[in-house]
mmCIF file of N, CA and C in Angstrom:
data_model
loop_
_atom_site.group_PDB
_atom_site.id
_atom_site.type_symbol
_atom_site.label_atom_id
_atom_site.label_comp_id
_atom_site.label_asym_id
_atom_site.label_seq_id
_atom_site.Cartn_x
_atom_site.Cartn_y
_atom_site.Cartn_z
ATOM 1 N N UNK B 1 -10.956 -14.205 -18.327
ATOM 2 C CA UNK B 1 -12.312 -13.804 -18.092
ATOM 3 C C UNK B 1 -12.305 -12.540 -17.252
ATOM 4 N N UNK B 2 -12.482 -11.381 -17.866
ATOM 5 C CA UNK B 2 -12.465 -10.139 -17.103
ATOM 6 C C UNK B 2 -13.695 -10.018 -16.214
ATOM 7 N N UNK B 3 -13.495 -9.514 -15.037
ATOM 8 C CA UNK B 3 -14.590 -9.283 -14.104
ATOM 9 C C UNK B 3 -14.633 -7.791 -13.809
ATOM 10 N N UNK B 4 -15.774 -7.201 -14.021
ATOM 11 C CA UNK B 4 -15.918 -5.769 -13.803
ATOM 12 C C UNK B 4 -16.707 -5.522 -12.536
ATOM 13 N N UNK B 5 -16.378 -4.428 -11.854
ATOM 14 C CA UNK B 5 -17.127 -4.037 -10.678
ATOM 15 C C UNK B 5 -17.096 -2.529 -10.548
ATOM 16 N N UNK B 6 -17.976 -2.001 -9.742
ATOM 17 C CA UNK B 6 -18.009 -0.557 -9.530
ATOM 18 C C UNK B 6 -16.993 -0.190 -8.469
ATOM 19 N N UNK B 7 -16.126 0.728 -8.775
ATOM 20 C CA UNK B 7 -15.123 1.181 -7.824
ATOM 21 C C UNK B 7 -15.726 2.106 -6.794
ATOM 22 N N UNK B 8 -14.947 2.509 -5.792
ATOM 23 C CA UNK B 8 -15.460 3.337 -4.710
ATOM 24 C C UNK B 8 -15.965 4.688 -5.170
ATOM 25 N N UNK B 9 -15.486 5.168 -6.304
ATOM 26 C CA UNK B 9 -15.958 6.456 -6.805
ATOM 27 C C UNK B 9 -16.930 6.273 -7.955
ATOM 28 N N UNK B 10 -17.461 5.052 -8.104
ATOM 29 C CA UNK B 10 -18.413 4.783 -9.158
ATOM 30 C C UNK B 10 -17.763 4.367 -10.457
ATOM 31 N N UNK B 11 -16.430 4.418 -10.511
ATOM 32 C CA UNK B 11 -15.725 4.002 -11.714
ATOM 33 C C UNK B 11 -15.722 2.494 -11.836
ATOM 34 N N UNK B 12 -15.148 2.020 -12.903
ATOM 35 C CA UNK B 12 -15.123 0.591 -13.162
ATOM 36 C C UNK B 12 -13.775 0.014 -12.730
ATOM 37 N N UNK B 13 -13.813 -1.002 -11.891
ATOM 38 C CA UNK B 13 -12.603 -1.681 -11.446
ATOM 39 C C UNK B 13 -12.522 -2.997 -12.207
ATOM 40 N N UNK B 14 -11.391 -3.254 -12.818
ATOM 41 C CA UNK B 14 -11.239 -4.442 -13.637
ATOM 42 C C UNK B 14 -10.331 -5.456 -12.960
ATOM 43 N N UNK B 15 -10.795 -6.682 -12.927
ATOM 44 C CA UNK B 15 -9.985 -7.807 -12.491
ATOM 45 C C UNK B 15 -9.984 -8.804 -13.632
ATOM 46 N N UNK B 16 -8.813 -9.120 -14.143
ATOM 47 C CA UNK B 16 -8.693 -10.103 -15.205
ATOM 48 C C UNK B 16 -8.280 -11.424 -14.573
ATOM 49 N N UNK B 17 -9.020 -12.475 -14.889
ATOM 50 C CA UNK B 17 -8.762 -13.805 -14.339
ATOM 51 C C UNK B 17 -8.488 -14.738 -15.505
ATOM 52 N N UNK B 18 -7.292 -15.321 -15.506
ATOM 53 C CA UNK B 18 -6.890 -16.223 -16.590
ATOM 54 C C UNK B 18 -6.546 -17.586 -15.998
ATOM 55 N N UNK B 19 -7.082 -18.629 -16.585
ATOM 56 C CA UNK B 19 -6.813 -19.989 -16.099
ATOM 57 C C UNK B 19 -5.414 -20.422 -16.507
ATOM 58 N N UNK B 20 -4.704 -21.055 -15.568
ATOM 59 C CA UNK B 20 -3.376 -21.621 -15.820
ATOM 60 C C UNK B 20 -3.476 -23.140 -15.805
ATOM 61 N N UNK B 21 -2.752 -23.780 -16.715
ATOM 62 C CA UNK B 21 -2.740 -25.242 -16.734
ATOM 63 C C UNK B 21 -1.597 -25.815 -15.908
ATOM 64 N N UNK B 22 -0.428 -25.173 -15.979
ATOM 65 C CA UNK B 22 0.745 -25.706 -15.291
ATOM 66 C C UNK B 22 1.536 -24.578 -14.657
ATOM 67 N N UNK B 23 1.601 -24.437 -13.367
ATOM 68 C CA UNK B 23 0.856 -25.235 -12.411
ATOM 69 C C UNK B 23 -0.634 -24.888 -12.473
ATOM 70 N N UNK B 24 -1.455 -25.778 -11.984
ATOM 71 C CA UNK B 24 -2.902 -25.563 -12.025
ATOM 72 C C UNK B 24 -3.264 -24.362 -11.167
ATOM 73 N N UNK B 25 -4.018 -23.450 -11.754
ATOM 74 C CA UNK B 25 -4.424 -22.283 -10.998
ATOM 75 C C UNK B 25 -4.951 -21.167 -11.866
ATOM 76 N N UNK B 26 -4.808 -19.941 -11.352
ATOM 77 C CA UNK B 26 -5.318 -18.751 -12.015
ATOM 78 C C UNK B 26 -4.280 -17.641 -11.958
ATOM 79 N N UNK B 27 -4.271 -16.812 -13.001
ATOM 80 C CA UNK B 27 -3.443 -15.605 -13.009
ATOM 81 C C UNK B 27 -4.395 -14.423 -12.833
ATOM 82 N N UNK B 28 -4.103 -13.568 -11.837
ATOM 83 C CA UNK B 28 -4.933 -12.398 -11.563
ATOM 84 C C UNK B 28 -4.194 -11.137 -11.975
ATOM 85 N N UNK B 29 -4.916 -10.223 -12.596
ATOM 86 C CA UNK B 29 -4.333 -8.934 -12.972
ATOM 87 C C UNK B 29 -5.379 -7.851 -12.742
ATOM 88 N N UNK B 30 -4.927 -6.701 -12.268
ATOM 89 C CA UNK B 30 -5.829 -5.583 -12.009
ATOM 90 C C UNK B 30 -5.963 -5.348 -10.520
ATOM 91 N N UNK B 31 -7.208 -5.167 -10.081
ATOM 92 C CA UNK B 31 -7.493 -4.895 -8.677
ATOM 93 C C UNK B 31 -8.563 -5.849 -8.175
ATOM 94 N N UNK B 32 -8.339 -6.385 -6.989
ATOM 95 C CA UNK B 32 -9.296 -7.293 -6.357
ATOM 96 C C UNK B 32 -9.896 -6.578 -5.159
ATOM 97 N N UNK B 33 -11.199 -6.324 -5.235
ATOM 98 C CA UNK B 33 -11.867 -5.645 -4.130
ATOM 99 C C UNK B 33 -13.304 -6.141 -4.013
ATOM 100 N N UNK B 34 -14.067 -5.493 -3.156
ATOM 101 C CA UNK B 34 -15.441 -5.916 -2.892
ATOM 102 C C UNK B 34 -16.308 -5.901 -4.144
ATOM 103 N N UNK B 35 -15.966 -5.072 -5.111
ATOM 104 C CA UNK B 35 -16.798 -4.955 -6.306
ATOM 105 C C UNK B 35 -16.672 -6.139 -7.252
ATOM 106 N N UNK B 36 -15.587 -6.904 -7.135
ATOM 107 C CA UNK B 36 -15.393 -8.003 -8.088
ATOM 108 C C UNK B 36 -14.933 -9.311 -7.434
ATOM 109 N N UNK B 37 -14.893 -9.362 -6.122
ATOM 110 C CA UNK B 37 -14.417 -10.564 -5.422
ATOM 111 C C UNK B 37 -15.278 -11.782 -5.721
ATOM 112 N N UNK B 38 -16.572 -11.577 -5.921
ATOM 113 C CA UNK B 38 -17.463 -12.709 -6.192
ATOM 114 C C UNK B 38 -17.091 -13.411 -7.497
ATOM 115 N N UNK B 39 -16.600 -12.667 -8.478
ATOM 116 C CA UNK B 39 -16.165 -13.288 -9.731
ATOM 117 C C UNK B 39 -14.970 -14.205 -9.488
ATOM 118 N N UNK B 40 -14.078 -13.806 -8.588
ATOM 119 C CA UNK B 40 -12.949 -14.671 -8.252
ATOM 120 C C UNK B 40 -13.440 -15.918 -7.521
ATOM 121 N N UNK B 41 -14.376 -15.752 -6.605
ATOM 122 C CA UNK B 41 -14.942 -16.901 -5.891
ATOM 123 C C UNK B 41 -15.511 -17.897 -6.899
ATOM 124 N N UNK B 42 -16.248 -17.399 -7.881
ATOM 125 C CA UNK B 42 -16.850 -18.266 -8.898
ATOM 126 C C UNK B 42 -15.786 -18.974 -9.736
ATOM 127 N N UNK B 43 -14.693 -18.292 -10.044
ATOM 128 C CA UNK B 43 -13.613 -18.911 -10.818
ATOM 129 C C UNK B 43 -12.860 -19.953 -9.991
ATOM 130 N N UNK B 44 -12.776 -19.738 -8.678
ATOM 131 C CA UNK B 44 -12.056 -20.659 -7.796
ATOM 132 C C UNK B 44 -12.849 -21.927 -7.481
ATOM 133 N N UNK B 45 -14.176 -21.834 -7.467
ATOM 134 C CA UNK B 45 -15.028 -22.968 -7.071
ATOM 135 C C UNK B 45 -14.639 -24.283 -7.735
ATOM 136 N N UNK B 46 -14.624 -24.358 -9.079
ATOM 137 C CA UNK B 46 -14.309 -25.651 -9.698
ATOM 138 C C UNK B 46 -12.877 -26.105 -9.426
ATOM 139 N N UNK B 47 -11.965 -25.162 -9.265
ATOM 140 C CA UNK B 47 -10.568 -25.509 -8.999
ATOM 141 C C UNK B 47 -10.408 -26.102 -7.601
ATOM 142 N N UNK B 48 -11.108 -25.546 -6.635
ATOM 143 C CA UNK B 48 -11.048 -26.056 -5.263
ATOM 144 C C UNK B 48 -11.679 -27.443 -5.195
ATOM 145 N N UNK B 49 -12.767 -27.635 -5.935
ATOM 146 C CA UNK B 49 -13.455 -28.926 -5.923
ATOM 147 C C UNK B 49 -12.566 -30.056 -6.427
ATOM 148 N N UNK B 50 -11.652 -29.756 -7.359
ATOM 149 C CA UNK B 50 -10.734 -30.761 -7.896
ATOM 150 C C UNK B 50 -9.761 -31.225 -6.819
ATOM 151 N N UNK B 51 -9.361 -30.325 -5.936
ATOM 152 C CA UNK B 51 -8.371 -30.647 -4.911
ATOM 153 C C UNK B 51 -6.965 -30.507 -5.454
ATOM 154 N N UNK B 52 -5.984 -30.786 -4.610
ATOM 155 C CA UNK B 52 -4.590 -30.596 -4.985
ATOM 156 C C UNK B 52 -4.176 -29.151 -4.794
ATOM 157 N N UNK B 53 -2.882 -28.893 -4.953
ATOM 158 C CA UNK B 53 -2.380 -27.528 -4.797
ATOM 159 C C UNK B 53 -2.964 -26.634 -5.879
ATOM 160 N N UNK B 54 -3.239 -25.398 -5.508
ATOM 161 C CA UNK B 54 -3.815 -24.414 -6.413
ATOM 162 C C UNK B 54 -2.948 -23.164 -6.358
ATOM 163 N N UNK B 55 -2.453 -22.721 -7.510
ATOM 164 C CA UNK B 55 -1.567 -21.562 -7.590
ATOM 165 C C UNK B 55 -2.329 -20.349 -8.095
ATOM 166 N N UNK B 56 -2.139 -19.220 -7.419
ATOM 167 C CA UNK B 56 -2.641 -17.940 -7.900
ATOM 168 C C UNK B 56 -1.438 -17.070 -8.206
ATOM 169 N N UNK B 57 -1.251 -16.752 -9.486
ATOM 170 C CA UNK B 57 -0.167 -15.867 -9.908
ATOM 171 C C UNK B 57 -0.648 -14.439 -9.685
ATOM 172 N N UNK B 58 -0.036 -13.754 -8.723
ATOM 173 C CA UNK B 58 -0.471 -12.413 -8.318
ATOM 174 C C UNK B 58 0.419 -11.302 -8.859
ATOM 175 N N UNK B 59 1.339 -11.614 -9.752
ATOM 176 C CA UNK B 59 2.287 -10.605 -10.238
ATOM 177 C C UNK B 59 1.582 -9.407 -10.864
ATOM 178 N N UNK B 60 0.447 -9.620 -11.494
ATOM 179 C CA UNK B 60 -0.271 -8.535 -12.152
ATOM 180 C C UNK B 60 -1.343 -7.891 -11.298
ATOM 181 N N UNK B 61 -1.458 -8.318 -10.044
ATOM 182 C CA UNK B 61 -2.469 -7.765 -9.148
ATOM 183 C C UNK B 61 -1.906 -6.520 -8.468
ATOM 184 N N UNK B 62 -2.498 -5.370 -8.754
ATOM 185 C CA UNK B 62 -1.983 -4.101 -8.242
ATOM 186 C C UNK B 62 -2.527 -3.748 -6.862
ATOM 187 N N UNK B 63 -3.701 -4.268 -6.514
ATOM 188 C CA UNK B 63 -4.356 -3.888 -5.261
ATOM 189 C C UNK B 63 -5.260 -5.020 -4.809
ATOM 190 N N UNK B 64 -5.359 -5.181 -3.492
ATOM 191 C CA UNK B 64 -6.273 -6.160 -2.914
ATOM 192 C C UNK B 64 -6.768 -5.610 -1.584
ATOM 193 N N UNK B 65 -8.087 -5.553 -1.408
ATOM 194 C CA UNK B 65 -8.628 -5.061 -0.144
ATOM 195 C C UNK B 65 -8.937 -6.229 0.798
ATOM 196 N N UNK B 66 -9.572 -5.939 1.920
ATOM 197 C CA UNK B 66 -9.827 -6.968 2.928
ATOM 198 C C UNK B 66 -10.770 -8.057 2.422
ATOM 199 N N UNK B 67 -11.669 -7.718 1.525
ATOM 200 C CA UNK B 67 -12.564 -8.731 0.955
ATOM 201 C C UNK B 67 -11.750 -9.704 0.110
ATOM 202 N N UNK B 68 -10.797 -9.193 -0.649
ATOM 203 C CA UNK B 68 -9.920 -10.053 -1.442
ATOM 204 C C UNK B 68 -9.105 -10.978 -0.556
ATOM 205 N N UNK B 69 -8.601 -10.448 0.544
ATOM 206 C CA UNK B 69 -7.849 -11.272 1.495
ATOM 207 C C UNK B 69 -8.745 -12.379 2.041
ATOM 208 N N UNK B 70 -9.974 -12.026 2.366
ATOM 209 C CA UNK B 70 -10.912 -13.014 2.893
ATOM 210 C C UNK B 70 -11.147 -14.144 1.888
ATOM 211 N N UNK B 71 -11.271 -13.801 0.602
ATOM 212 C CA UNK B 71 -11.448 -14.826 -0.433
ATOM 213 C C UNK B 71 -10.253 -15.779 -0.436
ATOM 214 N N UNK B 72 -9.044 -15.233 -0.361
ATOM 215 C CA UNK B 72 -7.846 -16.077 -0.363
ATOM 216 C C UNK B 72 -7.789 -16.973 0.871
ATOM 217 N N UNK B 73 -8.094 -16.415 2.034
ATOM 218 C CA UNK B 73 -8.041 -17.196 3.271
ATOM 219 C C UNK B 73 -9.084 -18.308 3.276
ATOM 220 N N UNK B 74 -10.279 -18.010 2.806
ATOM 221 C CA UNK B 74 -11.326 -19.041 2.745
ATOM 222 C C UNK B 74 -10.958 -20.133 1.746
ATOM 223 N N UNK B 75 -10.335 -19.736 0.650
ATOM 224 C CA UNK B 75 -9.902 -20.728 -0.339
ATOM 225 C C UNK B 75 -8.867 -21.661 0.275
ATOM 226 N N UNK B 76 -7.903 -21.100 0.993
ATOM 227 C CA UNK B 76 -6.889 -21.924 1.657
ATOM 228 C C UNK B 76 -7.545 -22.876 2.653
ATOM 229 N N UNK B 77 -8.530 -22.398 3.396
ATOM 230 C CA UNK B 77 -9.237 -23.251 4.356
ATOM 231 C C UNK B 77 -9.973 -24.377 3.647
ATOM 232 N N UNK B 78 -10.624 -24.066 2.539
ATOM 233 C CA UNK B 78 -11.389 -25.083 1.802
ATOM 234 C C UNK B 78 -10.480 -26.144 1.195
ATOM 235 N N UNK B 79 -9.241 -25.787 0.906
ATOM 236 C CA UNK B 79 -8.296 -26.744 0.329
ATOM 237 C C UNK B 79 -7.649 -27.643 1.385
ATOM 238 N N UNK B 80 -7.813 -27.296 2.644
ATOM 239 C CA UNK B 80 -7.146 -28.054 3.708
ATOM 240 C C UNK B 80 -7.500 -29.534 3.623
ATOM 241 N N UNK B 81 -6.473 -30.365 3.664
ATOM 242 C CA UNK B 81 -6.654 -31.797 3.552
ATOM 243 C C UNK B 81 -6.675 -32.295 2.114
ATOM 244 N N UNK B 82 -6.793 -31.356 1.151
ATOM 245 C CA UNK B 82 -6.826 -31.721 -0.274
ATOM 246 C C UNK B 82 -5.652 -31.124 -1.036
ATOM 247 N N UNK B 83 -5.052 -30.085 -0.472
ATOM 248 C CA UNK B 83 -3.981 -29.358 -1.146
ATOM 249 C C UNK B 83 -3.754 -28.048 -0.426
ATOM 250 N N UNK B 84 -2.923 -27.189 -1.007
ATOM 251 C CA UNK B 84 -2.668 -25.884 -0.390
ATOM 252 C C UNK B 84 -2.813 -24.793 -1.444
ATOM 253 N N UNK B 85 -2.980 -23.566 -0.976
ATOM 254 C CA UNK B 85 -3.062 -22.407 -1.854
ATOM 255 C C UNK B 85 -1.676 -21.782 -1.935
ATOM 256 N N UNK B 86 -1.169 -21.640 -3.156
ATOM 257 C CA UNK B 86 0.146 -21.055 -3.394
ATOM 258 C C UNK B 86 -0.054 -19.691 -4.042
ATOM 259 N N UNK B 87 0.426 -18.642 -3.377
ATOM 260 C CA UNK B 87 0.350 -17.284 -3.907
ATOM 261 C C UNK B 87 1.706 -16.957 -4.507
ATOM 262 N N UNK B 88 1.740 -16.825 -5.816
ATOM 263 C CA UNK B 88 2.986 -16.668 -6.550
ATOM 264 C C UNK B 88 3.216 -15.215 -6.941
ATOM 265 N N UNK B 89 4.392 -14.714 -6.650
ATOM 266 C CA UNK B 89 4.885 -13.414 -7.117
ATOM 267 C C UNK B 89 3.984 -12.225 -6.800
ATOM 268 N N UNK B 90 3.564 -12.076 -5.543
ATOM 269 C CA UNK B 90 2.766 -10.883 -5.245
ATOM 270 C C UNK B 90 3.614 -9.623 -5.415
ATOM 271 N N UNK B 91 3.014 -8.593 -5.982
ATOM 272 C CA UNK B 91 3.695 -7.312 -6.122
ATOM 273 C C UNK B 91 3.914 -6.669 -4.759
ATOM 274 N N UNK B 92 4.618 -5.559 -4.744
ATOM 275 C CA UNK B 92 5.024 -4.919 -3.490
ATOM 276 C C UNK B 92 3.835 -4.570 -2.592
ATOM 277 N N UNK B 93 2.797 -3.953 -3.137
ATOM 278 C CA UNK B 93 1.652 -3.546 -2.323
ATOM 279 C C UNK B 93 0.873 -4.759 -1.814
ATOM 280 N N UNK B 94 0.645 -5.726 -2.691
ATOM 281 C CA UNK B 94 -0.078 -6.931 -2.286
ATOM 282 C C UNK B 94 0.751 -7.722 -1.275
ATOM 283 N N UNK B 95 2.051 -7.804 -1.505
ATOM 284 C CA UNK B 95 2.929 -8.520 -0.565
ATOM 285 C C UNK B 95 2.895 -7.853 0.809
ATOM 286 N N UNK B 96 2.914 -6.539 0.828
ATOM 287 C CA UNK B 96 2.876 -5.818 2.106
ATOM 288 C C UNK B 96 1.574 -6.120 2.853
ATOM 289 N N UNK B 97 0.473 -6.157 2.123
ATOM 290 C CA UNK B 97 -0.816 -6.495 2.728
ATOM 291 C C UNK B 97 -0.784 -7.901 3.316
ATOM 292 N N UNK B 98 -0.232 -8.844 2.562
ATOM 293 C CA UNK B 98 -0.125 -10.224 3.051
ATOM 294 C C UNK B 98 0.782 -10.311 4.276
ATOM 295 N N UNK B 99 1.858 -9.535 4.282
ATOM 296 C CA UNK B 99 2.763 -9.515 5.438
ATOM 297 C C UNK B 99 2.068 -8.954 6.677
ATOM 298 N N UNK B 100 1.226 -7.928 6.493
ATOM 299 C CA UNK B 100 0.531 -7.306 7.622
ATOM 300 C C UNK B 100 -0.424 -8.271 8.316
ATOM 301 N N UNK B 101 -0.985 -9.212 7.565
ATOM 302 C CA UNK B 101 -1.899 -10.177 8.180
ATOM 303 C C UNK B 101 -1.180 -11.450 8.613
ATOM 304 N N UNK B 102 0.145 -11.463 8.481
ATOM 305 C CA UNK B 102 0.920 -12.640 8.866
ATOM 306 C C UNK B 102 0.749 -13.793 7.896
ATOM 307 N N UNK B 103 0.606 -13.475 6.622
ATOM 308 C CA UNK B 103 0.347 -14.479 5.595
ATOM 309 C C UNK B 103 1.338 -15.622 5.558
ATOM 310 N N UNK B 104 2.605 -15.341 5.829
ATOM 311 C CA UNK B 104 3.634 -16.385 5.764
ATOM 312 C C UNK B 104 3.435 -17.466 6.823
ATOM 313 N N UNK B 105 2.725 -17.147 7.897
ATOM 314 C CA UNK B 105 2.535 -18.131 8.968
ATOM 315 C C UNK B 105 1.127 -18.732 8.983
ATOM 316 N N UNK B 106 0.312 -18.383 8.004
ATOM 317 C CA UNK B 106 -1.049 -18.917 7.973
ATOM 318 C C UNK B 106 -1.048 -20.354 7.460
ATOM 319 N N UNK B 107 -1.897 -21.198 8.045
ATOM 320 C CA UNK B 107 -1.924 -22.598 7.618
ATOM 321 C C UNK B 107 -2.454 -22.755 6.197
ATOM 322 N N UNK B 108 -1.875 -23.701 5.489
ATOM 323 C CA UNK B 108 -2.321 -24.094 4.162
ATOM 324 C C UNK B 108 -2.155 -23.000 3.108
ATOM 325 N N UNK B 109 -1.265 -22.050 3.381
ATOM 326 C CA UNK B 109 -1.032 -20.941 2.461
ATOM 327 C C UNK B 109 0.470 -20.755 2.302
ATOM 328 N N UNK B 110 0.942 -20.803 1.062
ATOM 329 C CA UNK B 110 2.353 -20.552 0.770
ATOM 330 C C UNK B 110 2.465 -19.305 -0.088
ATOM 331 N N UNK B 111 3.379 -18.417 0.286
ATOM 332 C CA UNK B 111 3.663 -17.228 -0.513
ATOM 333 C C UNK B 111 5.040 -17.427 -1.117
ATOM 334 N N UNK B 112 5.102 -17.415 -2.437
ATOM 335 C CA UNK B 112 6.335 -17.717 -3.155
ATOM 336 C C UNK B 112 6.739 -16.499 -3.971
ATOM 337 N N UNK B 113 7.922 -15.967 -3.674
ATOM 338 C CA UNK B 113 8.440 -14.813 -4.409
ATOM 339 C C UNK B 113 9.332 -15.298 -5.538
ATOM 340 N N UNK B 114 8.720 -15.663 -6.640
ATOM 341 C CA UNK B 114 9.437 -16.108 -7.834
ATOM 342 C C UNK B 114 8.903 -15.326 -9.018
ATOM 343 N N UNK B 115 9.621 -15.377 -10.128
ATOM 344 C CA UNK B 115 9.104 -14.706 -11.322
ATOM 345 C C UNK B 115 7.738 -15.256 -11.709
ATOM 346 N N UNK B 116 6.930 -14.383 -12.269
ATOM 347 C CA UNK B 116 5.596 -14.755 -12.715
ATOM 348 C C UNK B 116 5.656 -15.816 -13.801
ATOM 349 N N UNK B 117 4.575 -16.563 -13.940
ATOM 350 C CA UNK B 117 4.478 -17.603 -14.977
ATOM 351 C C UNK B 117 4.195 -16.997 -16.334
#
């Protein structure tokens, strides 16, 4: 389910969101920013409600801004007591962003550097 948003220069920023069955979760590709973060929130809602671990395959995510980080952190918080948020295969830029916020030490959040699904 592609999500479109207006980029900072008025261009179109594309975030592709694909549902995964095994492990349960979503595959993200493109850029996650303020222009399209709400589409990710909407895609995550039913998955969080189910409970259990939720995997986000980030191998195809080229960029994530602070709004995207906030979506991930809130998702991890909402899963607390029901499961954890697993961030799979973040690319170099996204991984660096996660490292800057201390992602590896955040509660209920696992960052896994494995090949993409």
